[in-house]
Amino acid sequence: MNGSLESPLAEQVKRSLHLPLQRTYRRMEAVYYISEYKQEEDYTPALLELATLDFNLLQYVHLKELKAITRWDVSAVSLLPEYLKNFYNELLRNINEFGSEMEINGNSEIAYIKKAFQNQFIYYLQEVEWSHKNHKPSFEDLVNLTSMSIGVSTVFVCFVVGMGDAIPKEALEWVAGFPDVVMASAKIARFMNDIAALKVRML
């Protein structure tokens, strides 16, 4: 294919054969077209600049949304777009209901779950900031952050908190501190996810 079609058409056809355009996320597909459009002989610089500014503006909007979510406050709902308000309200409602049930049973450790979710959003925020600033982290920094953002630590904390009095508070604090065993599990999950994604891209 690459031998019969010129760039960037060859890359566009290859992507479409791998994943039809109607199944792609338009904004993410725009990243490819922004870079490919510049290769066109008769491209319009103003249009290219407008597309780049539009994409960067959207990234900035998502950055503000993540910052609002990390506040873990009902008042932050007003700062979110409509498509995120329902998700955020449901997340707060479910966590608060879970916390109320736990308190009835004498367990008041819901704060650990809230903190775990806050950290989860902070990790996402860091990834977005790296992307927005076009930061190229070292391999070690990238693995560490993406291993934390995959959510394994949050799952561990929720699991341990849900066990109630069967687990001493010291053990809960240990798990919430992202110990080596949790980090190792997170890295395994991260690498398995990336390997599976790579295999799909190579199909």
PDB file of C-alpha atoms in Angstrom:
ATOM      1  CA  MET A   1       0.000   0.000   0.000  1.00  0.00           C
ATOM      2  CA  ASN A   2       2.717   2.449   0.973  1.00  0.00           C
ATOM      3  CA  GLY A   3       4.342   1.794  -2.420  1.00  0.00           C
ATOM      4  CA  SER A   4       1.233   2.699  -4.442  1.00  0.00           C
ATOM      5  CA  LEU A   5      -0.048   5.676  -2.448  1.00  0.00           C
ATOM      6  CA  GLU A   6       1.794   8.838  -1.575  1.00  0.00           C
ATOM      7  CA  SER A   7       2.064  10.272   1.921  1.00  0.00           C
ATOM      8  CA  PRO A   8      -0.064  11.364   3.735  1.00  0.00           C
ATOM      9  CA  LEU A   9      -2.833   9.498   1.857  1.00  0.00           C
ATOM     10  CA  ALA A  10      -1.114   6.163   2.515  1.00  0.00           C
ATOM     11  CA  GLU A  11      -1.146   6.749   6.278  1.00  0.00           C
ATOM     12  CA  GLN A  12      -4.790   7.857   6.200  1.00  0.00           C
ATOM     13  CA  VAL A  13      -5.888   4.764   4.283  1.00  0.00           C
ATOM     14  CA  LYS A  14      -3.898   2.509   6.608  1.00  0.00           C
ATOM     15  CA  ARG A  15      -5.578   4.031   9.673  1.00  0.00           C
ATOM     16  CA  SER A  16      -9.016   3.740   8.092  1.00  0.00           C
ATOM     17  CA  LEU A  17      -8.466   0.068   7.279  1.00  0.00           C
ATOM     18  CA  HIS A  18      -7.330  -0.549  10.837  1.00  0.00           C
ATOM     19  CA  LEU A  19     -10.168   1.446  12.427  1.00  0.00           C
ATOM     20  CA  PRO A  20     -12.970   2.956  10.292  1.00  0.00           C
ATOM     21  CA  LEU A  21     -13.311   6.719  10.647  1.00  0.00           C
ATOM     22  CA  GLN A  22     -16.855   6.464  12.017  1.00  0.00           C
ATOM     23  CA  ARG A  23     -15.489   4.510  14.979  1.00  0.00           C
ATOM     24  CA  THR A  24     -12.692   6.923  15.808  1.00  0.00           C
ATOM     25  CA  TYR A  25     -12.773   9.801  18.244  1.00  0.00           C
ATOM     26  CA  ARG A  26     -12.818  12.820  15.931  1.00  0.00           C
ATOM     27  CA  ARG A  27     -10.706  15.048  18.139  1.00  0.00           C
ATOM     28  CA  MET A  28      -7.940  12.465  18.441  1.00  0.00           C
ATOM     29  CA  GLU A  29      -8.022  11.788  14.710  1.00  0.00           C
ATOM     30  CA  ALA A  30      -7.526  15.529  14.219  1.00  0.00           C
ATOM     31  CA  VAL A  31      -4.021  15.183  15.676  1.00  0.00           C
ATOM     32  CA  TYR A  32      -3.003  13.117  12.657  1.00  0.00           C
ATOM     33  CA  TYR A  33      -4.649  15.446  10.163  1.00  0.00           C
ATOM     34  CA  ILE A  34      -3.037  18.551  11.633  1.00  0.00           C
ATOM     35  CA  SER A  35       0.430  17.125  11.025  1.00  0.00           C
ATOM     36  CA  GLU A  36      -0.515  15.594   7.660  1.00  0.00           C
ATOM     37  CA  TYR A  37      -2.244  18.687   6.311  1.00  0.00           C
ATOM     38  CA  LYS A  38       1.056  20.563   6.436  1.00  0.00           C
ATOM     39  CA  GLN A  39       2.461  18.086   3.908  1.00  0.00           C
ATOM     40  CA  GLU A  40      -0.090  19.163   1.304  1.00  0.00           C
ATOM     41  CA  GLU A  41       1.452  21.381  -1.371  1.00  0.00           C
ATOM     42  CA  ASP A  42      -1.454  23.831  -1.408  1.00  0.00           C
ATOM     43  CA  TYR A  43      -2.233  23.897   2.317  1.00  0.00           C
ATOM     44  CA  THR A  44      -3.518  27.130   3.867  1.00  0.00           C
ATOM     45  CA  PRO A  45      -1.276  28.306   6.744  1.00  0.00           C
ATOM     46  CA  ALA A  46      -4.124  30.208   8.413  1.00  0.00           C
ATOM     47  CA  LEU A  47      -6.337  27.103   8.416  1.00  0.00           C
ATOM     48  CA  LEU A  48      -3.517  24.997   9.858  1.00  0.00           C
ATOM     49  CA  GLU A  49      -2.907  27.548  12.601  1.00  0.00           C
ATOM     50  CA  LEU A  50      -6.623  27.703  13.400  1.00  0.00           C
ATOM     51  CA  ALA A  51      -6.850  23.906  13.703  1.00  0.00           C
ATOM     52  CA  THR A  52      -3.796  23.822  15.967  1.00  0.00           C
ATOM     53  CA  LEU A  53      -5.172  26.588  18.191  1.00  0.00           C
ATOM     54  CA  ASP A  54      -8.548  24.838  18.380  1.00  0.00           C
ATOM     55  CA  PHE A  55      -6.943  21.567  19.466  1.00  0.00           C
ATOM     56  CA  ASN A  56      -4.738  23.288  22.060  1.00  0.00           C
ATOM     57  CA  LEU A  57      -7.744  25.190  23.399  1.00  0.00           C
ATOM     58  CA  LEU A  58      -9.632  21.925  23.855  1.00  0.00           C
ATOM     59  CA  GLN A  59      -6.695  20.473  25.786  1.00  0.00           C
ATOM     60  CA  TYR A  60      -6.755  23.525  28.040  1.00  0.00           C
ATOM     61  CA  VAL A  61     -10.490  23.028  28.649  1.00  0.00           C
ATOM     62  CA  HIS A  62      -9.915  19.397  29.664  1.00  0.00           C
ATOM     63  CA  LEU A  63      -7.111  20.581  31.946  1.00  0.00           C
ATOM     64  CA  LYS A  64      -9.535  22.914  33.738  1.00  0.00           C
ATOM     65  CA  GLU A  65     -12.076  20.094  34.031  1.00  0.00           C
ATOM     66  CA  LEU A  66      -9.565  17.782  35.696  1.00  0.00           C
ATOM     67  CA  LYS A  67      -8.527  20.524  38.106  1.00  0.00           C
ATOM     68  CA  ALA A  68     -12.178  21.012  39.059  1.00  0.00           C
ATOM     69  CA  ILE A  69     -12.703  17.285  39.626  1.00  0.00           C
ATOM     70  CA  THR A  70      -9.660  17.021  41.908  1.00  0.00           C
ATOM     71  CA  ARG A  71     -11.347  19.443  44.313  1.00  0.00           C
ATOM     72  CA  TRP A  72     -13.805  16.663  45.259  1.00  0.00           C
ATOM     73  CA  ASP A  73     -16.430  19.270  46.080  1.00  0.00           C
ATOM     74  CA  VAL A  74     -20.065  19.600  45.010  1.00  0.00           C
ATOM     75  CA  SER A  75     -19.420  23.260  44.216  1.00  0.00           C
ATOM     76  CA  ALA A  76     -17.006  22.140  41.495  1.00  0.00           C
ATOM     77  CA  VAL A  77     -19.946  20.805  39.453  1.00  0.00           C
ATOM     78  CA  SER A  78     -20.688  24.309  38.178  1.00  0.00           C
ATOM     79  CA  LEU A  79     -17.201  24.413  36.647  1.00  0.00           C
ATOM     80  CA  LEU A  80     -17.768  21.275  34.580  1.00  0.00           C
ATOM     81  CA  PRO A  81     -19.396  20.880  31.145  1.00  0.00           C
ATOM     82  CA  GLU A  82     -22.769  19.152  30.905  1.00  0.00           C
ATOM     83  CA  TYR A  83     -21.330  15.810  29.761  1.00  0.00           C
ATOM     84  CA  LEU A  84     -19.195  15.600  32.928  1.00  0.00           C
ATOM     85  CA  LYS A  85     -21.710  16.905  35.466  1.00  0.00           C
ATOM     86  CA  ASN A  86     -23.740  13.678  35.598  1.00  0.00           C
ATOM     87  CA  PHE A  87     -20.608  11.549  35.943  1.00  0.00           C
ATOM     88  CA  TYR A  88     -19.209  13.716  38.729  1.00  0.00           C
ATOM     89  CA  ASN A  89     -22.527  13.891  40.611  1.00  0.00           C
ATOM     90  CA  GLU A  90     -22.956  10.121  40.401  1.00  0.00           C
ATOM     91  CA  LEU A  91     -19.385   9.541  41.570  1.00  0.00           C
ATOM     92  CA  LEU A  92     -19.873  11.794  44.596  1.00  0.00           C
ATOM     93  CA  ARG A  93     -23.277  10.285  45.361  1.00  0.00           C
ATOM     94  CA  ASN A  94     -22.058   6.681  45.195  1.00  0.00           C
ATOM     95  CA  ILE A  95     -18.985   7.364  47.322  1.00  0.00           C
ATOM     96  CA  ASN A  96     -21.049   9.259  49.910  1.00  0.00           C
ATOM     97  CA  GLU A  97     -23.688   6.497  50.034  1.00  0.00           C
ATOM     98  CA  PHE A  98     -20.963   3.901  50.457  1.00  0.00           C
ATOM     99  CA  GLY A  99     -19.445   6.013  53.230  1.00  0.00           C
ATOM    100  CA  SER A 100     -22.797   6.307  55.020  1.00  0.00           C
ATOM    101  CA  GLU A 101     -23.295   2.532  54.945  1.00  0.00           C
ATOM    102  CA  MET A 102     -19.786   2.024  56.272  1.00  0.00           C
ATOM    103  CA  GLU A 103     -20.380   4.442  59.146  1.00  0.00           C
ATOM    104  CA  ILE A 104     -23.503   2.520  60.127  1.00  0.00           C
ATOM    105  CA  ASN A 105     -21.278  -0.539  60.478  1.00  0.00           C
ATOM    106  CA  GLY A 106     -18.722   1.406  62.488  1.00  0.00           C
ATOM    107  CA  ASN A 107     -16.256   1.940  59.632  1.00  0.00           C
ATOM    108  CA  SER A 108     -15.282   5.541  58.904  1.00  0.00           C
ATOM    109  CA  GLU A 109     -12.428   4.953  56.456  1.00  0.00           C
ATOM    110  CA  ILE A 110     -14.223   6.355  53.403  1.00  0.00           C
ATOM    111  CA  ALA A 111     -11.693   9.219  53.391  1.00  0.00           C
ATOM    112  CA  TYR A 112      -9.094   6.784  52.047  1.00  0.00           C
ATOM    113  CA  ILE A 113     -11.259   6.035  49.005  1.00  0.00           C
ATOM    114  CA  LYS A 114     -11.891   9.720  48.370  1.00  0.00           C
ATOM    115  CA  LYS A 115      -8.168  10.413  48.588  1.00  0.00           C
ATOM    116  CA  ALA A 116      -7.416   7.531  46.214  1.00  0.00           C
ATOM    117  CA  PHE A 117      -9.806   8.963  43.610  1.00  0.00           C
ATOM    118  CA  GLN A 118      -8.358  12.439  44.089  1.00  0.00           C
ATOM    119  CA  ASN A 119      -4.892  11.055  43.454  1.00  0.00           C
ATOM    120  CA  GLN A 120      -6.220   9.236  40.397  1.00  0.00           C
ATOM    121  CA  PHE A 121      -7.441  12.510  38.891  1.00  0.00           C
ATOM    122  CA  ILE A 122      -4.157  14.212  39.808  1.00  0.00           C
ATOM    123  CA  TYR A 123      -2.271  11.551  37.835  1.00  0.00           C
ATOM    124  CA  TYR A 124      -4.555  12.179  34.845  1.00  0.00           C
ATOM    125  CA  LEU A 125      -3.946  15.891  35.273  1.00  0.00           C
ATOM    126  CA  GLN A 126      -0.194  15.361  35.160  1.00  0.00           C
ATOM    127  CA  GLU A 127      -0.492  13.362  31.940  1.00  0.00           C
ATOM    128  CA  VAL A 128      -2.569  16.125  30.366  1.00  0.00           C
ATOM    129  CA  GLU A 129      -0.081  18.787  31.454  1.00  0.00           C
ATOM    130  CA  TRP A 130       2.780  16.802  29.936  1.00  0.00           C
ATOM    131  CA  SER A 131       0.876  16.536  26.684  1.00  0.00           C
ATOM    132  CA  HIS A 132      -0.188  20.184  26.715  1.00  0.00           C
ATOM    133  CA  LYS A 133       3.377  21.379  27.287  1.00  0.00           C
ATOM    134  CA  ASN A 134       4.775  18.833  24.809  1.00  0.00           C
ATOM    135  CA  HIS A 135       6.950  17.492  27.629  1.00  0.00           C
ATOM    136  CA  LYS A 136       8.985  14.375  26.835  1.00  0.00           C
ATOM    137  CA  PRO A 137       9.499  12.546  30.164  1.00  0.00           C
ATOM    138  CA  SER A 138      12.157   9.945  30.737  1.00  0.00           C
ATOM    139  CA  PHE A 139      11.111   6.321  30.310  1.00  0.00           C
ATOM    140  CA  GLU A 140      11.249   5.809  34.090  1.00  0.00           C
ATOM    141  CA  ASP A 141       9.083   8.864  34.812  1.00  0.00           C
ATOM    142  CA  LEU A 142       6.592   7.830  32.136  1.00  0.00           C
ATOM    143  CA  VAL A 143       6.296   4.282  33.471  1.00  0.00           C
ATOM    144  CA  ASN A 144       5.896   5.502  37.050  1.00  0.00           C
ATOM    145  CA  LEU A 145       3.149   7.992  36.225  1.00  0.00           C
ATOM    146  CA  THR A 146       1.200   5.779  33.825  1.00  0.00           C
ATOM    147  CA  SER A 147       1.433   2.900  36.297  1.00  0.00           C
ATOM    148  CA  MET A 148      -0.176   5.093  38.940  1.00  0.00           C
ATOM    149  CA  SER A 149      -2.808   6.471  36.561  1.00  0.00           C
ATOM    150  CA  ILE A 150      -3.989   3.022  35.469  1.00  0.00           C
ATOM    151  CA  GLY A 151      -6.011   2.772  38.693  1.00  0.00           C
ATOM    152  CA  VAL A 152      -4.575  -0.318  40.396  1.00  0.00           C
ATOM    153  CA  SER A 153      -3.838   1.599  43.603  1.00  0.00           C
ATOM    154  CA  THR A 154      -7.408   2.912  43.727  1.00  0.00           C
ATOM    155  CA  VAL A 155      -8.763  -0.619  43.329  1.00  0.00           C
ATOM    156  CA  PHE A 156      -6.498  -1.892  46.123  1.00  0.00           C
ATOM    157  CA  VAL A 157      -7.650   0.868  48.480  1.00  0.00           C
ATOM    158  CA  CYS A 158     -11.343   0.273  47.712  1.00  0.00           C
ATOM    159  CA  PHE A 159     -10.901  -3.456  48.220  1.00  0.00           C
ATOM    160  CA  VAL A 160      -9.141  -3.092  51.576  1.00  0.00           C
ATOM    161  CA  VAL A 161     -11.577  -0.447  52.863  1.00  0.00           C
ATOM    162  CA  GLY A 162     -14.477  -2.699  51.877  1.00  0.00           C
ATOM    163  CA  MET A 163     -13.114  -5.458  54.118  1.00  0.00           C
ATOM    164  CA  GLY A 164     -13.948  -3.317  57.132  1.00  0.00           C
ATOM    165  CA  ASP A 165     -12.674  -4.380  60.543  1.00  0.00           C
ATOM    166  CA  ALA A 166     -11.075  -7.500  59.083  1.00  0.00           C
ATOM    167  CA  ILE A 167      -8.141  -5.284  58.090  1.00  0.00           C
ATOM    168  CA  PRO A 168      -6.278  -3.133  60.662  1.00  0.00           C
ATOM    169  CA  LYS A 169      -5.911   0.575  59.958  1.00  0.00           C
ATOM    170  CA  GLU A 170      -2.133   0.191  59.698  1.00  0.00           C
ATOM    171  CA  ALA A 171      -2.584  -2.164  56.738  1.00  0.00           C
ATOM    172  CA  LEU A 172      -4.955   0.304  55.071  1.00  0.00           C
ATOM    173  CA  GLU A 173      -2.457   3.137  55.472  1.00  0.00           C
ATOM    174  CA  TRP A 174       0.240   0.874  54.059  1.00  0.00           C
ATOM    175  CA  VAL A 175      -1.798   0.068  50.938  1.00  0.00           C
ATOM    176  CA  ALA A 176      -2.821   3.714  50.490  1.00  0.00           C
ATOM    177  CA  GLY A 177       0.862   4.695  50.549  1.00  0.00           C
ATOM    178  CA  PHE A 178       1.484   2.941  47.203  1.00  0.00           C
ATOM    179  CA  PRO A 179       3.956   0.323  48.511  1.00  0.00           C
ATOM    180  CA  ASP A 180       6.263  -1.661  46.235  1.00  0.00           C
ATOM    181  CA  VAL A 181       3.855  -4.589  45.868  1.00  0.00           C
ATOM    182  CA  VAL A 182       1.077  -2.271  44.654  1.00  0.00           C
ATOM    183  CA  MET A 183       3.470  -0.447  42.321  1.00  0.00           C
ATOM    184  CA  ALA A 184       4.692  -3.770  40.915  1.00  0.00           C
ATOM    185  CA  SER A 185       1.098  -4.862  40.272  1.00  0.00           C
ATOM    186  CA  ALA A 186       0.363  -1.519  38.642  1.00  0.00           C
ATOM    187  CA  LYS A 187       3.383  -1.812  36.349  1.00  0.00           C
ATOM    188  CA  ILE A 188       2.342  -5.318  35.301  1.00  0.00           C
ATOM    189  CA  ALA A 189      -1.143  -4.019  34.470  1.00  0.00           C
ATOM    190  CA  ARG A 190       0.356  -1.048  32.621  1.00  0.00           C
ATOM    191  CA  PHE A 191       2.664  -3.192  30.490  1.00  0.00           C
ATOM    192  CA  MET A 192      -0.059  -5.769  29.762  1.00  0.00           C
ATOM    193  CA  ASN A 193      -2.358  -2.954  28.647  1.00  0.00           C
ATOM    194  CA  ASP A 194       0.311  -1.387  26.436  1.00  0.00           C
ATOM    195  CA  ILE A 195       1.323  -4.723  24.901  1.00  0.00           C
ATOM    196  CA  ALA A 196      -2.315  -5.522  24.078  1.00  0.00           C
ATOM    197  CA  ALA A 197      -2.789  -2.059  22.550  1.00  0.00           C
ATOM    198  CA  LEU A 198       0.369  -2.468  20.464  1.00  0.00           C
ATOM    199  CA  LYS A 199      -0.820  -5.827  19.136  1.00  0.00           C
ATOM    200  CA  VAL A 200      -4.115  -4.244  18.072  1.00  0.00           C
ATOM    201  CA  ARG A 201      -2.301  -1.413  16.269  1.00  0.00           C
ATOM    202  CA  MET A 202      -0.135  -3.936  14.414  1.00  0.00           C
ATOM    203  CA  LEU A 203      -3.107  -5.893  13.052  1.00  0.00           C
TER     204      LEU A 203
END
